mmCIF file with all atom_site columns, C-alpha atoms in Angstrom:
data_model
loop_
_atom_site.group_PDB
_atom_site.id
_atom_site.type_symbol
_atom_site.label_atom_id
_atom_site.label_alt_id
_atom_site.label_comp_id
_atom_site.label_asym_id
_atom_site.label_entity_id
_atom_site.label_seq_id
_atom_site.pdbx_PDB_ins_code
_atom_site.Cartn_x
_atom_site.Cartn_y
_atom_site.Cartn_z
_atom_site.occupancy
_atom_site.B_iso_or_equiv
_atom_site.pdbx_formal_charge
_atom_site.auth_seq_id
_atom_site.auth_comp_id
_atom_site.auth_asym_id
_atom_site.auth_atom_id
_atom_site.pdbx_PDB_model_num
ATOM 1   C CA . UNK A 1 1   ? 59.389 302.166 25.295 1.00 0.00 ? 1   UNK A CA 1
ATOM 2   C CA . UNK A 1 2   ? 55.695 301.493 24.294 1.00 0.00 ? 2   UNK A CA 1
ATOM 3   C CA . UNK A 1 3   ? 53.509 304.294 25.628 1.00 0.00 ? 3   UNK A CA 1
ATOM 4   C CA . UNK A 1 4   ? 49.834 304.164 26.065 1.00 0.00 ? 4   UNK A CA 1
ATOM 5   C CA . UNK A 1 5   ? 48.307 307.644 26.170 1.00 0.00 ? 5   UNK A CA 1
ATOM 6   C CA . UNK A 1 6   ? 44.571 307.239 26.082 1.00 0.00 ? 6   UNK A CA 1
ATOM 7   C CA . UNK A 1 7   ? 43.427 308.631 29.314 1.00 0.00 ? 7   UNK A CA 1
ATOM 8   C CA . UNK A 1 8   ? 39.931 308.406 30.735 1.00 0.00 ? 8   UNK A CA 1
ATOM 9   C CA . UNK A 1 9   ? 37.752 311.596 30.342 1.00 0.00 ? 9   UNK A CA 1
ATOM 10  C CA . UNK A 1 10  ? 39.076 314.342 32.463 1.00 0.00 ? 10  UNK A CA 1
ATOM 11  C CA . UNK A 1 11  ? 36.440 316.701 34.041 1.00 0.00 ? 11  UNK A CA 1
ATOM 12  C CA . UNK A 1 12  ? 36.849 320.125 35.386 1.00 0.00 ? 12  UNK A CA 1
ATOM 13  C CA . UNK A 1 13  ? 37.060 320.412 39.203 1.00 0.00 ? 13  UNK A CA 1
ATOM 14  C CA . UNK A 1 14  ? 33.495 319.935 40.376 1.00 0.00 ? 14  UNK A CA 1
ATOM 15  C CA . UNK A 1 15  ? 31.798 322.474 42.591 1.00 0.00 ? 15  UNK A CA 1
ATOM 16  C CA . UNK A 1 16  ? 31.349 321.495 46.147 1.00 0.00 ? 16  UNK A CA 1
ATOM 17  C CA . UNK A 1 17  ? 27.815 322.736 46.499 1.00 0.00 ? 17  UNK A CA 1
ATOM 18  C CA . UNK A 1 18  ? 26.667 319.266 47.736 1.00 0.00 ? 18  UNK A CA 1
ATOM 19  C CA . UNK A 1 19  ? 29.190 319.508 50.633 1.00 0.00 ? 19  UNK A CA 1
ATOM 20  C CA . UNK A 1 20  ? 28.819 323.267 51.222 1.00 0.00 ? 20  UNK A CA 1
ATOM 21  C CA . UNK A 1 21  ? 28.430 322.623 54.989 1.00 0.00 ? 21  UNK A CA 1
ATOM 22  C CA . UNK A 1 22  ? 31.668 320.649 55.153 1.00 0.00 ? 22  UNK A CA 1
ATOM 23  C CA . UNK A 1 23  ? 35.123 322.222 55.884 1.00 0.00 ? 23  UNK A CA 1
ATOM 24  C CA . UNK A 1 24  ? 38.119 321.167 53.736 1.00 0.00 ? 24  UNK A CA 1
ATOM 25  C CA . UNK A 1 25  ? 39.458 317.815 55.016 1.00 0.00 ? 25  UNK A CA 1
ATOM 26  C CA . UNK A 1 26  ? 36.123 317.043 56.854 1.00 0.00 ? 26  UNK A CA 1
ATOM 27  C CA . UNK A 1 27  ? 33.782 314.209 55.971 1.00 0.00 ? 27  UNK A CA 1
ATOM 28  C CA . UNK A 1 28  ? 30.648 315.458 54.172 1.00 0.00 ? 28  UNK A CA 1
ATOM 29  C CA . UNK A 1 29  ? 27.177 314.287 55.020 1.00 0.00 ? 29  UNK A CA 1
ATOM 30  C CA . UNK A 1 30  ? 25.751 311.494 52.852 1.00 0.00 ? 30  UNK A CA 1
ATOM 31  C CA . UNK A 1 31  ? 28.314 309.451 51.078 1.00 0.00 ? 31  UNK A CA 1
ATOM 32  C CA . UNK A 1 32  ? 31.248 310.156 53.336 1.00 0.00 ? 32  UNK A CA 1
ATOM 33  C CA . UNK A 1 33  ? 33.538 311.444 50.577 1.00 0.00 ? 33  UNK A CA 1
ATOM 34  C CA . UNK A 1 34  ? 36.267 313.830 51.897 1.00 0.00 ? 34  UNK A CA 1
ATOM 35  C CA . UNK A 1 35  ? 36.377 317.450 50.775 1.00 0.00 ? 35  UNK A CA 1
ATOM 36  C CA . UNK A 1 36  ? 39.828 319.024 50.591 1.00 0.00 ? 36  UNK A CA 1
ATOM 37  C CA . UNK A 1 37  ? 42.348 320.690 48.462 1.00 0.00 ? 37  UNK A CA 1
ATOM 38  C CA . UNK A 1 38  ? 45.913 319.646 49.298 1.00 0.00 ? 38  UNK A CA 1
ATOM 39  C CA . UNK A 1 39  ? 46.772 315.998 49.104 1.00 0.00 ? 39  UNK A CA 1
ATOM 40  C CA . UNK A 1 40  ? 50.169 314.923 50.467 1.00 0.00 ? 40  UNK A CA 1
ATOM 41  C CA . UNK A 1 41  ? 51.681 311.501 49.684 1.00 0.00 ? 41  UNK A CA 1
ATOM 42  C CA . UNK A 1 42  ? 54.561 311.080 52.153 1.00 0.00 ? 42  UNK A CA 1
ATOM 43  C CA . UNK A 1 43  ? 57.106 308.490 50.789 1.00 0.00 ? 43  UNK A CA 1
ATOM 44  C CA . UNK A 1 44  ? 58.175 306.172 53.625 1.00 0.00 ? 44  UNK A CA 1
ATOM 45  C CA . UNK A 1 45  ? 60.199 303.593 51.704 1.00 0.00 ? 45  UNK A CA 1
ATOM 46  C CA . UNK A 1 46  ? 61.192 302.276 48.332 1.00 0.00 ? 46  UNK A CA 1
ATOM 47  C CA . UNK A 1 47  ? 61.133 298.865 46.902 1.00 0.00 ? 47  UNK A CA 1
ATOM 48  C CA . UNK A 1 48  ? 64.609 298.525 47.705 1.00 0.00 ? 48  UNK A CA 1
ATOM 49  C CA . UNK A 1 49  ? 66.757 301.162 45.970 1.00 0.00 ? 49  UNK A CA 1
ATOM 50  C CA . UNK A 1 50  ? 68.748 302.981 48.520 1.00 0.00 ? 50  UNK A CA 1
ATOM 51  C CA . UNK A 1 51  ? 69.632 306.013 46.287 1.00 0.00 ? 51  UNK A CA 1
ATOM 52  C CA . UNK A 1 52  ? 66.589 307.030 44.256 1.00 0.00 ? 52  UNK A CA 1
ATOM 53  C CA . UNK A 1 53  ? 62.673 307.111 44.471 1.00 0.00 ? 53  UNK A CA 1
ATOM 54  C CA . UNK A 1 54  ? 60.225 307.769 41.663 1.00 0.00 ? 54  UNK A CA 1
ATOM 55  C CA . UNK A 1 55  ? 56.709 307.485 40.276 1.00 0.00 ? 55  UNK A CA 1
ATOM 56  C CA . UNK A 1 56  ? 55.143 307.600 36.911 1.00 0.00 ? 56  UNK A CA 1
ATOM 57  C CA . UNK A 1 57  ? 51.735 309.231 37.393 1.00 0.00 ? 57  UNK A CA 1
ATOM 58  C CA . UNK A 1 58  ? 49.324 310.514 40.084 1.00 0.00 ? 58  UNK A CA 1
ATOM 59  C CA . UNK A 1 59  ? 45.673 311.089 39.658 1.00 0.00 ? 59  UNK A CA 1
ATOM 60  C CA . UNK A 1 60  ? 42.868 312.155 42.080 1.00 0.00 ? 60  UNK A CA 1
ATOM 61  C CA . UNK A 1 61  ? 39.311 310.977 41.649 1.00 0.00 ? 61  UNK A CA 1
ATOM 62  C CA . UNK A 1 62  ? 36.041 312.796 42.557 1.00 0.00 ? 62  UNK A CA 1
ATOM 63  C CA . UNK A 1 63  ? 32.940 311.409 44.181 1.00 0.00 ? 63  UNK A CA 1
ATOM 64  C CA . UNK A 1 64  ? 31.688 309.843 40.872 1.00 0.00 ? 64  UNK A CA 1
ATOM 65  C CA . UNK A 1 65  ? 35.217 308.427 40.105 1.00 0.00 ? 65  UNK A CA 1
ATOM 66  C CA . UNK A 1 66  ? 36.061 310.981 37.475 1.00 0.00 ? 66  UNK A CA 1
ATOM 67  C CA . UNK A 1 67  ? 39.653 312.335 37.168 1.00 0.00 ? 67  UNK A CA 1
ATOM 68  C CA . UNK A 1 68  ? 39.993 315.781 38.714 1.00 0.00 ? 68  UNK A CA 1
ATOM 69  C CA . UNK A 1 69  ? 41.831 318.145 36.299 1.00 0.00 ? 69  UNK A CA 1
ATOM 70  C CA . UNK A 1 70  ? 45.006 319.500 38.163 1.00 0.00 ? 70  UNK A CA 1
ATOM 71  C CA . UNK A 1 71  ? 47.482 321.915 36.309 1.00 0.00 ? 71  UNK A CA 1
ATOM 72  C CA . UNK A 1 72  ? 50.993 320.408 36.066 1.00 0.00 ? 72  UNK A CA 1
ATOM 73  C CA . UNK A 1 73  ? 52.349 323.367 38.081 1.00 0.00 ? 73  UNK A CA 1
ATOM 74  C CA . UNK A 1 74  ? 50.214 322.283 41.043 1.00 0.00 ? 74  UNK A CA 1
ATOM 75  C CA . UNK A 1 75  ? 52.354 319.418 42.157 1.00 0.00 ? 75  UNK A CA 1
ATOM 76  C CA . UNK A 1 76  ? 55.257 319.885 44.354 1.00 0.00 ? 76  UNK A CA 1
ATOM 77  C CA . UNK A 1 77  ? 57.871 317.297 45.333 1.00 0.00 ? 77  UNK A CA 1
ATOM 78  C CA . UNK A 1 78  ? 60.496 317.260 48.198 1.00 0.00 ? 78  UNK A CA 1
ATOM 79  C CA . UNK A 1 79  ? 63.172 316.677 47.255 1.00 0.00 ? 79  UNK A CA 1
ATOM 80  C CA . UNK A 1 80  ? 62.252 318.302 43.747 1.00 0.00 ? 80  UNK A CA 1
ATOM 81  C CA . UNK A 1 81  ? 64.054 316.040 41.392 1.00 0.00 ? 81  UNK A CA 1
ATOM 82  C CA . UNK A 1 82  ? 67.638 314.845 40.506 1.00 0.00 ? 82  UNK A CA 1
ATOM 83  C CA . UNK A 1 83  ? 68.658 318.387 39.595 1.00 0.00 ? 83  UNK A CA 1
ATOM 84  C CA . UNK A 1 84  ? 69.153 319.285 43.222 1.00 0.00 ? 84  UNK A CA 1
ATOM 85  C CA . UNK A 1 85  ? 72.321 317.067 43.131 1.00 0.00 ? 85  UNK A CA 1
ATOM 86  C CA . UNK A 1 86  ? 75.358 319.579 43.047 1.00 0.00 ? 86  UNK A CA 1
ATOM 87  C CA . UNK A 1 87  ? 76.918 319.700 39.553 1.00 0.00 ? 87  UNK A CA 1
ATOM 88  C CA . UNK A 1 88  ? 73.910 317.799 37.952 1.00 0.00 ? 88  UNK A CA 1
ATOM 89  C CA . UNK A 1 89  ? 71.354 319.465 35.798 1.00 0.00 ? 89  UNK A CA 1
ATOM 90  C CA . UNK A 1 90  ? 69.018 318.967 32.831 1.00 0.00 ? 90  UNK A CA 1
ATOM 91  C CA . UNK A 1 91  ? 67.298 315.892 33.990 1.00 0.00 ? 91  UNK A CA 1
ATOM 92  C CA . UNK A 1 92  ? 63.619 316.114 32.751 1.00 0.00 ? 92  UNK A CA 1
ATOM 93  C CA . UNK A 1 93  ? 62.214 313.550 35.212 1.00 0.00 ? 93  UNK A CA 1
ATOM 94  C CA . UNK A 1 94  ? 60.609 316.550 37.042 1.00 0.00 ? 94  UNK A CA 1
ATOM 95  C CA . UNK A 1 95  ? 57.466 316.763 39.220 1.00 0.00 ? 95  UNK A CA 1
ATOM 96  C CA . UNK A 1 96  ? 55.219 317.998 36.421 1.00 0.00 ? 96  UNK A CA 1
ATOM 97  C CA . UNK A 1 97  ? 55.560 314.562 34.849 1.00 0.00 ? 97  UNK A CA 1
ATOM 98  C CA . UNK A 1 98  ? 53.469 313.195 37.574 1.00 0.00 ? 98  UNK A CA 1
ATOM 99  C CA . UNK A 1 99  ? 50.426 315.006 35.926 1.00 0.00 ? 99  UNK A CA 1
ATOM 100 C CA . UNK A 1 100 ? 51.331 314.722 32.236 1.00 0.00 ? 100 UNK A CA 1
ATOM 101 C CA . UNK A 1 101 ? 48.705 312.217 31.540 1.00 0.00 ? 101 UNK A CA 1
ATOM 102 C CA . UNK A 1 102 ? 51.029 309.464 30.382 1.00 0.00 ? 102 UNK A CA 1
ATOM 103 C CA . UNK A 1 103 ? 50.443 306.519 32.597 1.00 0.00 ? 103 UNK A CA 1
ATOM 104 C CA . UNK A 1 104 ? 51.272 303.055 31.164 1.00 0.00 ? 104 UNK A CA 1
ATOM 105 C CA . UNK A 1 105 ? 54.743 303.564 29.778 1.00 0.00 ? 105 UNK A CA 1
ATOM 106 C CA . UNK A 1 106 ? 58.431 302.508 30.119 1.00 0.00 ? 106 UNK A CA 1
ATOM 107 C CA . UNK A 1 107 ? 59.391 305.892 28.957 1.00 0.00 ? 107 UNK A CA 1
ATOM 108 C CA . UNK A 1 108 ? 61.209 307.614 31.979 1.00 0.00 ? 108 UNK A CA 1
ATOM 109 C CA . UNK A 1 109 ? 60.568 311.041 30.308 1.00 0.00 ? 109 UNK A CA 1
ATOM 110 C CA . UNK A 1 110 ? 57.121 310.651 31.521 1.00 0.00 ? 110 UNK A CA 1
ATOM 111 C CA . UNK A 1 111 ? 58.230 309.964 35.229 1.00 0.00 ? 111 UNK A CA 1
ATOM 112 C CA . UNK A 1 112 ? 59.483 311.619 38.162 1.00 0.00 ? 112 UNK A CA 1
ATOM 113 C CA . UNK A 1 113 ? 62.794 310.731 39.920 1.00 0.00 ? 113 UNK A CA 1
ATOM 114 C CA . UNK A 1 114 ? 64.524 312.144 42.931 1.00 0.00 ? 114 UNK A CA 1
ATOM 115 C CA . UNK A 1 115 ? 67.332 311.255 45.349 1.00 0.00 ? 115 UNK A CA 1
ATOM 116 C CA . UNK A 1 116 ? 66.259 309.075 48.206 1.00 0.00 ? 116 UNK A CA 1
ATOM 117 C CA . UNK A 1 117 ? 69.517 309.829 50.173 1.00 0.00 ? 117 UNK A CA 1
ATOM 118 C CA . UNK A 1 118 ? 70.822 313.393 49.900 1.00 0.00 ? 118 UNK A CA 1
ATOM 119 C CA . UNK A 1 119 ? 72.505 316.001 52.008 1.00 0.00 ? 119 UNK A CA 1
ATOM 120 C CA . UNK A 1 120 ? 70.134 317.232 54.828 1.00 0.00 ? 120 UNK A CA 1
ATOM 121 C CA . UNK A 1 121 ? 67.434 314.678 53.804 1.00 0.00 ? 121 UNK A CA 1
ATOM 122 C CA . UNK A 1 122 ? 64.561 314.758 56.436 1.00 0.00 ? 122 UNK A CA 1
ATOM 123 C CA . UNK A 1 123 ? 61.493 313.977 54.387 1.00 0.00 ? 123 UNK A CA 1
ATOM 124 C CA . UNK A 1 124 ? 60.129 312.810 51.035 1.00 0.00 ? 124 UNK A CA 1
ATOM 125 C CA . UNK A 1 125 ? 56.690 313.732 49.775 1.00 0.00 ? 125 UNK A CA 1
ATOM 126 C CA . UNK A 1 126 ? 54.454 314.719 46.830 1.00 0.00 ? 126 UNK A CA 1
ATOM 127 C CA . UNK A 1 127 ? 51.999 317.401 47.241 1.00 0.00 ? 127 UNK A CA 1
ATOM 128 C CA . UNK A 1 128 ? 49.113 317.979 44.851 1.00 0.00 ? 128 UNK A CA 1
ATOM 129 C CA . UNK A 1 129 ? 47.107 321.094 45.208 1.00 0.00 ? 129 UNK A CA 1
ATOM 130 C CA . UNK A 1 130 ? 43.628 321.327 43.688 1.00 0.00 ? 130 UNK A CA 1
ATOM 131 C CA . UNK A 1 131 ? 42.529 324.638 42.029 1.00 0.00 ? 131 UNK A CA 1
ATOM 132 C CA . UNK A 1 132 ? 39.666 324.665 44.475 1.00 0.00 ? 132 UNK A CA 1
ATOM 133 C CA . UNK A 1 133 ? 38.417 322.486 47.275 1.00 0.00 ? 133 UNK A CA 1
ATOM 134 C CA . UNK A 1 134 ? 36.677 319.420 45.996 1.00 0.00 ? 134 UNK A CA 1
ATOM 135 C CA . UNK A 1 135 ? 35.309 316.028 47.052 1.00 0.00 ? 135 UNK A CA 1
ATOM 136 C CA . UNK A 1 136 ? 38.234 313.502 46.631 1.00 0.00 ? 136 UNK A CA 1
ATOM 137 C CA . UNK A 1 137 ? 37.181 309.877 46.801 1.00 0.00 ? 137 UNK A CA 1
ATOM 138 C CA . UNK A 1 138 ? 40.343 308.104 45.653 1.00 0.00 ? 138 UNK A CA 1
ATOM 139 C CA . UNK A 1 139 ? 43.943 308.378 44.596 1.00 0.00 ? 139 UNK A CA 1
ATOM 140 C CA . UNK A 1 140 ? 45.489 306.462 41.653 1.00 0.00 ? 140 UNK A CA 1
ATOM 141 C CA . UNK A 1 141 ? 49.144 305.897 41.462 1.00 0.00 ? 141 UNK A CA 1
ATOM 142 C CA . UNK A 1 142 ? 51.363 304.337 38.764 1.00 0.00 ? 142 UNK A CA 1
ATOM 143 C CA . UNK A 1 143 ? 54.669 303.418 40.257 1.00 0.00 ? 143 UNK A CA 1
ATOM 144 C CA . UNK A 1 144 ? 58.184 304.002 38.662 1.00 0.00 ? 144 UNK A CA 1
ATOM 145 C CA . UNK A 1 145 ? 58.463 301.637 35.658 1.00 0.00 ? 145 UNK A CA 1
ATOM 146 C CA . UNK A 1 146 ? 61.464 302.356 33.470 1.00 0.00 ? 146 UNK A CA 1
ATOM 147 C CA . UNK A 1 147 ? 62.632 298.762 33.391 1.00 0.00 ? 147 UNK A CA 1
ATOM 148 C CA . UNK A 1 148 ? 62.275 295.825 35.573 1.00 0.00 ? 148 UNK A CA 1
ATOM 149 C CA . UNK A 1 149 ? 65.477 296.615 37.365 1.00 0.00 ? 149 UNK A CA 1
ATOM 150 C CA . UNK A 1 150 ? 64.470 300.240 37.845 1.00 0.00 ? 150 UNK A CA 1
ATOM 151 C CA . UNK A 1 151 ? 61.111 299.366 39.402 1.00 0.00 ? 151 UNK A CA 1
ATOM 152 C CA . UNK A 1 152 ? 62.935 298.989 42.701 1.00 0.00 ? 152 UNK A CA 1
ATOM 153 C CA . UNK A 1 153 ? 63.153 302.844 42.701 1.00 0.00 ? 153 UNK A CA 1
ATOM 154 C CA . UNK A 1 154 ? 59.448 302.869 43.019 1.00 0.00 ? 154 UNK A CA 1
ATOM 155 C CA . UNK A 1 155 ? 57.622 303.967 46.134 1.00 0.00 ? 155 UNK A CA 1
ATOM 156 C CA . UNK A 1 156 ? 56.617 301.177 48.556 1.00 0.00 ? 156 UNK A CA 1
ATOM 157 C CA . UNK A 1 157 ? 55.036 302.440 51.701 1.00 0.00 ? 157 UNK A CA 1
ATOM 158 C CA . UNK A 1 158 ? 53.244 305.848 51.648 1.00 0.00 ? 158 UNK A CA 1
ATOM 159 C CA . UNK A 1 159 ? 51.303 307.885 54.180 1.00 0.00 ? 159 UNK A CA 1
ATOM 160 C CA . UNK A 1 160 ? 48.459 309.979 52.834 1.00 0.00 ? 160 UNK A CA 1
ATOM 161 C CA . UNK A 1 161 ? 46.793 313.190 54.275 1.00 0.00 ? 161 UNK A CA 1
ATOM 162 C CA . UNK A 1 162 ? 44.244 315.631 52.782 1.00 0.00 ? 162 UNK A CA 1
ATOM 163 C CA . UNK A 1 163 ? 44.405 319.153 54.121 1.00 0.00 ? 163 UNK A CA 1
ATOM 164 C CA . UNK A 1 164 ? 46.434 317.813 57.067 1.00 0.00 ? 164 UNK A CA 1
ATOM 165 C CA . UNK A 1 165 ? 43.975 315.068 57.874 1.00 0.00 ? 165 UNK A CA 1
ATOM 166 C CA . UNK A 1 166 ? 45.690 311.708 58.289 1.00 0.00 ? 166 UNK A CA 1
ATOM 167 C CA . UNK A 1 167 ? 44.487 309.074 55.776 1.00 0.00 ? 167 UNK A CA 1
ATOM 168 C CA . UNK A 1 168 ? 46.760 306.277 57.030 1.00 0.00 ? 168 UNK A CA 1
ATOM 169 C CA . UNK A 1 169 ? 49.601 304.257 55.439 1.00 0.00 ? 169 UNK A CA 1
ATOM 170 C CA . UNK A 1 170 ? 49.317 302.203 52.381 1.00 0.00 ? 170 UNK A CA 1
ATOM 171 C CA . UNK A 1 171 ? 51.626 299.886 50.265 1.00 0.00 ? 171 UNK A CA 1
ATOM 172 C CA . UNK A 1 172 ? 51.998 300.758 46.606 1.00 0.00 ? 172 UNK A CA 1
ATOM 173 C CA . UNK A 1 173 ? 52.439 297.899 44.298 1.00 0.00 ? 173 UNK A CA 1
ATOM 174 C CA . UNK A 1 174 ? 55.809 297.527 42.648 1.00 0.00 ? 174 UNK A CA 1
ATOM 175 C CA . UNK A 1 175 ? 55.491 298.386 38.769 1.00 0.00 ? 175 UNK A CA 1
ATOM 176 C CA . UNK A 1 176 ? 55.988 295.414 36.357 1.00 0.00 ? 176 UNK A CA 1
ATOM 177 C CA . UNK A 1 177 ? 58.805 296.931 34.334 1.00 0.00 ? 177 UNK A CA 1
ATOM 178 C CA . UNK A 1 178 ? 56.680 296.572 31.118 1.00 0.00 ? 178 UNK A CA 1
ATOM 179 C CA . UNK A 1 179 ? 53.808 298.443 29.589 1.00 0.00 ? 179 UNK A CA 1
ATOM 180 C CA . UNK A 1 180 ? 51.693 295.615 28.442 1.00 0.00 ? 180 UNK A CA 1
ATOM 181 C CA . UNK A 1 181 ? 48.801 296.310 30.757 1.00 0.00 ? 181 UNK A CA 1
ATOM 182 C CA . UNK A 1 182 ? 47.466 299.123 33.001 1.00 0.00 ? 182 UNK A CA 1
ATOM 183 C CA . UNK A 1 183 ? 49.399 298.769 36.318 1.00 0.00 ? 183 UNK A CA 1
ATOM 184 C CA . UNK A 1 184 ? 47.695 301.621 38.075 1.00 0.00 ? 184 UNK A CA 1
ATOM 185 C CA . UNK A 1 185 ? 46.555 301.172 41.684 1.00 0.00 ? 185 UNK A CA 1
ATOM 186 C CA . UNK A 1 186 ? 43.533 302.835 43.242 1.00 0.00 ? 186 UNK A CA 1
ATOM 187 C CA . UNK A 1 187 ? 43.602 303.757 46.812 1.00 0.00 ? 187 UNK A CA 1
ATOM 188 C CA . UNK A 1 188 ? 40.192 304.777 48.496 1.00 0.00 ? 188 UNK A CA 1
ATOM 189 C CA . UNK A 1 189 ? 40.671 307.819 50.834 1.00 0.00 ? 189 UNK A CA 1
ATOM 190 C CA . UNK A 1 190 ? 39.263 307.513 54.382 1.00 0.00 ? 190 UNK A CA 1
ATOM 191 C CA . UNK A 1 191 ? 40.304 309.228 57.550 1.00 0.00 ? 191 UNK A CA 1
ATOM 192 C CA . UNK A 1 192 ? 42.796 307.093 59.433 1.00 0.00 ? 192 UNK A CA 1
ATOM 193 C CA . UNK A 1 193 ? 40.157 305.992 62.329 1.00 0.00 ? 193 UNK A CA 1
ATOM 194 C CA . UNK A 1 194 ? 37.620 305.163 59.564 1.00 0.00 ? 194 UNK A CA 1
ATOM 195 C CA . UNK A 1 195 ? 40.288 303.162 57.692 1.00 0.00 ? 195 UNK A CA 1
ATOM 196 C CA . UNK A 1 196 ? 40.974 301.126 60.739 1.00 0.00 ? 196 UNK A CA 1
ATOM 197 C CA . UNK A 1 197 ? 37.347 300.525 61.445 1.00 0.00 ? 197 UNK A CA 1
ATOM 198 C CA . UNK A 1 198 ? 36.835 299.464 57.716 1.00 0.00 ? 198 UNK A CA 1
ATOM 199 C CA . UNK A 1 199 ? 39.878 297.173 57.901 1.00 0.00 ? 199 UNK A CA 1
ATOM 200 C CA . UNK A 1 200 ? 38.722 295.547 61.080 1.00 0.00 ? 200 UNK A CA 1
ATOM 201 C CA . UNK A 1 201 ? 35.183 294.942 59.596 1.00 0.00 ? 201 UNK A CA 1
ATOM 202 C CA . UNK A 1 202 ? 36.799 293.339 56.503 1.00 0.00 ? 202 UNK A CA 1
ATOM 203 C CA . UNK A 1 203 ? 38.856 291.183 58.666 1.00 0.00 ? 203 UNK A CA 1
ATOM 204 C CA . UNK A 1 204 ? 35.879 290.096 60.737 1.00 0.00 ? 204 UNK A CA 1
ATOM 205 C CA . UNK A 1 205 ? 33.896 289.211 57.563 1.00 0.00 ? 205 UNK A CA 1
ATOM 206 C CA . UNK A 1 206 ? 36.778 287.092 56.226 1.00 0.00 ? 206 UNK A CA 1
ATOM 207 C CA . UNK A 1 207 ? 37.488 285.273 59.562 1.00 0.00 ? 207 UNK A CA 1
#
C-alpha cells in the first residue's frame, strides 16, 4: 500500500533538569507535565475482532511536543506477536514495528499484530521504556490499518499508566483503512484524578 514516511523531527531524550525535584511519575512544578520512564498501554478491547489486536505506531511527546527518540528494542508487548501461536513462525508484525517511524501506511509489514484470544491469556499491553526519565506530555497512536476490514483488529479502549501512575482509560479511533491522510491520534497525559477534574471542567463549560 501507499506509505508515507516523512516523520517530524526526532529529538534525543531531553534532560530533566527542569524537573529535578520531581520523582518519575510525579507531576513537576510549573507546567504540570509528568516525568517518567515506562509508559504502559493496557489494551482493554478491540474494534470488534475477537481473535487479533494490532497497532501501527506509537510515539511519546516531550513537554515541547517533540518526539522522544526511543530505540526499537525498548518496546515490549504481551502477548508478543503472532509467533507465540504453536506451529506458527516467521510473521514480521512484531513489537519493534511500533517504533519504526512508518505511521501513515496500509503496509502491515510496518504494524504489530498479536492474538487477542490465546491459551492462558490474562492481559494485553504495550510497554515503552525510555532510555532515561523524561517529561512526557502526550502519546500519539496510529491504529491498525492494513485494510478497511482489518481495522476491526485495532485497539479500541486502552488504559494508560506512567511508571505505575494511572492515567485513565481512553478510546482510540478506528483507523480508516486507507493512507490518504494522517490518522494519528494524540492523547494528553494526566494523572487519573486530574483527568477527571479536567473532563468535569470541560463538561461544565459546554453545558
